[in-house]
Amino acid sequence: IIQGQKGVQGIIIVNAEGIPIKTTLDNSSTVQYAGLIHQLVMKARSTVRDIDPQNDLTFLRVRSKKNEIMIAPDKDYFLIVIQNPSD
Amino acid sequence: MQFEETLKRIQTHKGVIGTIVVNAEGKTTLDNSTTVQYAGLLHQLTMKARSTVRDIDPQNDLTFLRIRSKKHEIMVAPDKEYLLIVIQNPSE
């Protein structure tokens, strides 16, 4: 359903260890995105918890000049969607 | 002056709990200790997000970061010299 949305360039599902388990992108892009974003999400999550240990990250949205990366973390995995913001 | 007006507009927006402006060294416009904590942590996170974006594509750059948590939403708008941080209660 997400893949059919206009502007979506890629979807990656990453498990808790940062290993991609499903992807619509090519292998090397997937591995690169998954690794870097996994680190960023861990950092975002610990930032939220450092500010308030009872709080937790529910969503992360990284907008850049070329696209927008949305990350929905869950207990065991996270969903990464890369979208072209102009669409 | 325009900057302060914009900041005031954001501060009076419904649901906004706080705004912080951080300069390039990580110093803030307010000196409350909670603010300093927020500013330091978010400054680091923004730097990490920016380098993530650049590692994926060196010609790209971070324009906005939105961190949603159970209790509230933190929006960070990085600029060349400053970071604008807005903390908002998402239910309002």
PDB file of N, CA and C in Angstrom, chain A residues 6-59:
ATOM      1  N   LYS A   6       2.292   7.804  -4.397  1.00  0.00           N
ATOM      2  CA  LYS A   6       3.077   8.668  -5.262  1.00  0.00           C
ATOM      3  C   LYS A   6       4.323   9.200  -4.550  1.00  0.00           C
ATOM      4  N   GLY A   7       5.440   9.147  -5.217  1.00  0.00           N
ATOM      5  CA  GLY A   7       6.650   9.765  -4.650  1.00  0.00           C
ATOM      6  C   GLY A   7       7.498   8.845  -3.800  1.00  0.00           C
ATOM      7  N   VAL A   8       6.976   7.660  -3.487  1.00  0.00           N
ATOM      8  CA  VAL A   8       7.754   6.769  -2.627  1.00  0.00           C
ATOM      9  C   VAL A   8       8.885   6.132  -3.438  1.00  0.00           C
ATOM     10  N   GLN A   9      10.108   6.403  -3.006  1.00  0.00           N
ATOM     11  CA  GLN A   9      11.271   5.890  -3.722  1.00  0.00           C
ATOM     12  C   GLN A   9      11.703   4.525  -3.215  1.00  0.00           C
ATOM     13  N   GLY A  10      11.413   4.251  -1.952  1.00  0.00           N
ATOM     14  CA  GLY A  10      11.859   2.974  -1.419  1.00  0.00           C
ATOM     15  C   GLY A  10      11.312   2.687  -0.046  1.00  0.00           C
ATOM     16  N   ILE A  11      11.219   1.402   0.236  1.00  0.00           N
ATOM     17  CA  ILE A  11      10.761   0.964   1.556  1.00  0.00           C
ATOM     18  C   ILE A  11      11.717  -0.115   2.041  1.00  0.00           C
ATOM     19  N   ILE A  12      12.141   0.014   3.294  1.00  0.00           N
ATOM     20  CA  ILE A  12      13.034  -0.996   3.862  1.00  0.00           C
ATOM     21  C   ILE A  12      12.497  -1.375   5.234  1.00  0.00           C
ATOM     22  N   ILE A  13      12.466  -2.663   5.510  1.00  0.00           N
ATOM     23  CA  ILE A  13      12.121  -3.099   6.866  1.00  0.00           C
ATOM     24  C   ILE A  13      13.390  -3.672   7.480  1.00  0.00           C
ATOM     25  N   VAL A  14      13.736  -3.129   8.629  1.00  0.00           N
ATOM     26  CA  VAL A  14      14.991  -3.502   9.286  1.00  0.00           C
ATOM     27  C   VAL A  14      14.681  -4.156  10.630  1.00  0.00           C
ATOM     28  N   ASN A  15      15.363  -5.225  10.966  1.00  0.00           N
ATOM     29  CA  ASN A  15      15.085  -5.839  12.265  1.00  0.00           C
ATOM     30  C   ASN A  15      15.855  -5.132  13.383  1.00  0.00           C
ATOM     31  N   ALA A  16      15.664  -5.627  14.597  1.00  0.00           N
ATOM     32  CA  ALA A  16      16.228  -4.939  15.769  1.00  0.00           C
ATOM     33  C   ALA A  16      17.752  -4.840  15.733  1.00  0.00           C
ATOM     34  N   GLU A  17      18.403  -5.738  14.983  1.00  0.00           N
ATOM     35  CA  GLU A  17      19.870  -5.663  14.895  1.00  0.00           C
ATOM     36  C   GLU A  17      20.340  -4.758  13.764  1.00  0.00           C
ATOM     37  N   GLY A  18      19.389  -4.194  13.036  1.00  0.00           N
ATOM     38  CA  GLY A  18      19.800  -3.319  11.941  1.00  0.00           C
ATOM     39  C   GLY A  18      19.976  -4.051  10.628  1.00  0.00           C
ATOM     40  N   ILE A  19      19.507  -5.308  10.572  1.00  0.00           N
ATOM     41  CA  ILE A  19      19.645  -6.089   9.340  1.00  0.00           C
ATOM     42  C   ILE A  19      18.363  -5.940   8.525  1.00  0.00           C
ATOM     43  N   PRO A  20      18.477  -5.557   7.254  1.00  0.00           N
ATOM     44  CA  PRO A  20      17.273  -5.393   6.440  1.00  0.00           C
ATOM     45  C   PRO A  20      16.650  -6.744   6.127  1.00  0.00           C
ATOM     46  N   ILE A  21      15.349  -6.859   6.380  1.00  0.00           N
ATOM     47  CA  ILE A  21      14.698  -8.135   6.115  1.00  0.00           C
ATOM     48  C   ILE A  21      13.775  -8.070   4.897  1.00  0.00           C
ATOM     49  N   LYS A  22      13.479  -6.859   4.468  1.00  0.00           N
ATOM     50  CA  LYS A  22      12.643  -6.697   3.288  1.00  0.00           C
ATOM     51  C   LYS A  22      12.991  -5.340   2.678  1.00  0.00           C
ATOM     52  N   THR A  23      13.029  -5.287   1.349  1.00  0.00           N
ATOM     53  CA  THR A  23      13.382  -3.998   0.736  1.00  0.00           C
ATOM     54  C   THR A  23      12.859  -3.898  -0.678  1.00  0.00           C
ATOM     55  N   THR A  24      12.629  -2.669  -1.127  1.00  0.00           N
ATOM     56  CA  THR A  24      12.267  -2.459  -2.527  1.00  0.00           C
ATOM     57  C   THR A  24      13.438  -1.828  -3.278  1.00  0.00           C
ATOM     58  N   LEU A  25      14.529  -1.562  -2.565  1.00  0.00           N
ATOM     59  CA  LEU A  25      15.696  -0.946  -3.215  1.00  0.00           C
ATOM     60  C   LEU A  25      16.726  -2.022  -3.568  1.00  0.00           C
ATOM     61  N   ASP A  26      17.760  -1.622  -4.327  1.00  0.00           N
ATOM     62  CA  ASP A  26      18.820  -2.577  -4.637  1.00  0.00           C
ATOM     63  C   ASP A  26      19.638  -2.867  -3.382  1.00  0.00           C
ATOM     64  N   ASN A  27      20.360  -3.945  -3.440  1.00  0.00           N
ATOM     65  CA  ASN A  27      21.128  -4.417  -2.290  1.00  0.00           C
ATOM     66  C   ASN A  27      22.066  -3.413  -1.648  1.00  0.00           C
ATOM     67  N   SER A  28      22.916  -2.779  -2.452  1.00  0.00           N
ATOM     68  CA  SER A  28      23.929  -1.929  -1.809  1.00  0.00           C
ATOM     69  C   SER A  28      23.305  -0.680  -1.200  1.00  0.00           C
ATOM     70  N   SER A  29      22.267  -0.108  -1.867  1.00  0.00           N
ATOM     71  CA  SER A  29      21.586   1.049  -1.272  1.00  0.00           C
ATOM     72  C   SER A  29      20.910   0.642   0.025  1.00  0.00           C
ATOM     73  N   THR A  30      20.274  -0.517  -0.012  1.00  0.00           N
ATOM     74  CA  THR A  30      19.560  -0.998   1.163  1.00  0.00           C
ATOM     75  C   THR A  30      20.503  -1.139   2.350  1.00  0.00           C
ATOM     76  N   VAL A  31      21.617  -1.786   2.115  1.00  0.00           N
ATOM     77  CA  VAL A  31      22.558  -2.018   3.218  1.00  0.00           C
ATOM     78  C   VAL A  31      23.067  -0.696   3.768  1.00  0.00           C
ATOM     79  N   GLN A  32      23.339   0.237   2.872  1.00  0.00           N
ATOM     80  CA  GLN A  32      23.847   1.536   3.308  1.00  0.00           C
ATOM     81  C   GLN A  32      22.801   2.294   4.129  1.00  0.00           C
ATOM     82  N   TYR A  33      21.613   2.395   3.572  1.00  0.00           N
ATOM     83  CA  TYR A  33      20.526   3.082   4.281  1.00  0.00           C
ATOM     84  C   TYR A  33      20.261   2.422   5.623  1.00  0.00           C
ATOM     85  N   ALA A  34      20.106   1.102   5.603  1.00  0.00           N
ATOM     86  CA  ALA A  34      19.725   0.375   6.813  1.00  0.00           C
ATOM     87  C   ALA A  34      20.726   0.615   7.932  1.00  0.00           C
ATOM     88  N   GLY A  35      21.995   0.484   7.625  1.00  0.00           N
ATOM     89  CA  GLY A  35      23.025   0.660   8.641  1.00  0.00           C
ATOM     90  C   GLY A  35      23.024   2.061   9.221  1.00  0.00           C
ATOM     91  N   LEU A  36      23.056   3.061   8.340  1.00  0.00           N
ATOM     92  CA  LEU A  36      23.120   4.451   8.799  1.00  0.00           C
ATOM     93  C   LEU A  36      21.863   4.852   9.558  1.00  0.00           C
ATOM     94  N   ILE A  37      20.718   4.451   9.020  1.00  0.00           N
ATOM     95  CA  ILE A  37      19.480   4.853   9.677  1.00  0.00           C
ATOM     96  C   ILE A  37      19.284   4.112  10.999  1.00  0.00           C
ATOM     97  N   HIS A  38      19.700   2.879  11.043  1.00  0.00           N
ATOM     98  CA  HIS A  38      19.612   2.152  12.311  1.00  0.00           C
ATOM     99  C   HIS A  38      20.355   2.911  13.409  1.00  0.00           C
ATOM    100  N   GLN A  39      21.571   3.353  13.106  1.00  0.00           N
ATOM    101  CA  GLN A  39      22.352   4.126  14.074  1.00  0.00           C
ATOM    102  C   GLN A  39      21.634   5.407  14.475  1.00  0.00           C
ATOM    103  N   LEU A  40      21.079   6.090  13.492  1.00  0.00           N
ATOM    104  CA  LEU A  40      20.399   7.348  13.770  1.00  0.00           C
ATOM    105  C   LEU A  40      19.184   7.121  14.664  1.00  0.00           C
ATOM    106  N   VAL A  41      18.431   6.078  14.386  1.00  0.00           N
ATOM    107  CA  VAL A  41      17.243   5.794  15.191  1.00  0.00           C
ATOM    108  C   VAL A  41      17.635   5.464  16.633  1.00  0.00           C
ATOM    109  N   MET A  42      18.703   4.691  16.792  1.00  0.00           N
ATOM    110  CA  MET A  42      19.163   4.360  18.149  1.00  0.00           C
ATOM    111  C   MET A  42      19.534   5.642  18.883  1.00  0.00           C
ATOM    112  N   LYS A  43      20.181   6.557  18.174  1.00  0.00           N
ATOM    113  CA  LYS A  43      20.581   7.826  18.766  1.00  0.00           C
ATOM    114  C   LYS A  43      19.334   8.656  19.118  1.00  0.00           C
ATOM    115  N   ALA A  44      18.367   8.696  18.223  1.00  0.00           N
ATOM    116  CA  ALA A  44      17.148   9.462  18.476  1.00  0.00           C
ATOM    117  C   ALA A  44      16.397   8.887  19.671  1.00  0.00           C
ATOM    118  N   ARG A  45      16.332   7.576  19.703  1.00  0.00           N
ATOM    119  CA  ARG A  45      15.633   6.918  20.797  1.00  0.00           C
ATOM    120  C   ARG A  45      16.305   7.212  22.138  1.00  0.00           C
ATOM    121  N   SER A  46      17.633   7.148  22.176  1.00  0.00           N
ATOM    122  CA  SER A  46      18.308   7.415  23.454  1.00  0.00           C
ATOM    123  C   SER A  46      18.235   8.899  23.810  1.00  0.00           C
ATOM    124  N   THR A  47      18.173   9.770  22.808  1.00  0.00           N
ATOM    125  CA  THR A  47      17.990  11.202  23.103  1.00  0.00           C
ATOM    126  C   THR A  47      16.654  11.412  23.801  1.00  0.00           C
ATOM    127  N   VAL A  48      15.600  10.826  23.253  1.00  0.00           N
ATOM    128  CA  VAL A  48      14.270  10.954  23.857  1.00  0.00           C
ATOM    129  C   VAL A  48      14.282  10.421  25.289  1.00  0.00           C
ATOM    130  N   ARG A  49      14.913   9.265  25.478  1.00  0.00           N
ATOM    131  CA  ARG A  49      14.946   8.654  26.808  1.00  0.00           C
ATOM    132  C   ARG A  49      15.833   9.401  27.790  1.00  0.00           C
ATOM    133  N   ASP A  50      16.912  10.007  27.301  1.00  0.00           N
ATOM    134  CA  ASP A  50      17.773  10.800  28.185  1.00  0.00           C
ATOM    135  C   ASP A  50      17.019  12.014  28.711  1.00  0.00           C
ATOM    136  N   ILE A  51      16.185  12.599  27.861  1.00  0.00           N
ATOM    137  CA  ILE A  51      15.415  13.761  28.286  1.00  0.00           C
ATOM    138  C   ILE A  51      14.362  13.325  29.297  1.00  0.00           C
ATOM    139  N   ASP A  52      13.733  12.207  29.036  1.00  0.00           N
ATOM    140  CA  ASP A  52      12.680  11.698  29.919  1.00  0.00           C
ATOM    141  C   ASP A  52      12.626  10.172  29.819  1.00  0.00           C
ATOM    142  N   PRO A  53      13.120   9.475  30.865  1.00  0.00           N
ATOM    143  CA  PRO A  53      13.204   8.006  30.788  1.00  0.00           C
ATOM    144  C   PRO A  53      11.851   7.321  30.609  1.00  0.00           C
ATOM    145  N   GLN A  54      10.767   8.059  30.865  1.00  0.00           N
ATOM    146  CA  GLN A  54       9.464   7.413  30.720  1.00  0.00           C
ATOM    147  C   GLN A  54       8.875   7.630  29.332  1.00  0.00           C
ATOM    148  N   ASN A  55       9.613   8.385  28.526  1.00  0.00           N
ATOM    149  CA  ASN A  55       9.129   8.672  27.189  1.00  0.00           C
ATOM    150  C   ASN A  55       9.766   7.684  26.219  1.00  0.00           C
ATOM    151  N   ASP A  56       9.218   7.576  25.015  1.00  0.00           N
ATOM    152  CA  ASP A  56       9.834   6.728  24.012  1.00  0.00           C
ATOM    153  C   ASP A  56       9.576   7.269  22.621  1.00  0.00           C
ATOM    154  N   LEU A  57      10.476   6.998  21.709  1.00  0.00           N
ATOM    155  CA  LEU A  57      10.373   7.438  20.324  1.00  0.00           C
ATOM    156  C   LEU A  57       9.226   6.708  19.636  1.00  0.00           C
ATOM    157  N   THR A  58       8.369   7.460  18.932  1.00  0.00           N
ATOM    158  CA  THR A  58       7.309   6.774  18.195  1.00  0.00           C
ATOM    159  C   THR A  58       7.468   6.936  16.674  1.00  0.00           C
ATOM    160  N   PHE A  59       8.166   7.996  16.253  1.00  0.00           N
ATOM    161  CA  PHE A  59       8.282   8.256  14.817  1.00  0.00           C
ATOM    162  C   PHE A  59       9.418   9.229  14.585  1.00  0.00           C
TER     163      PHE A  59
END
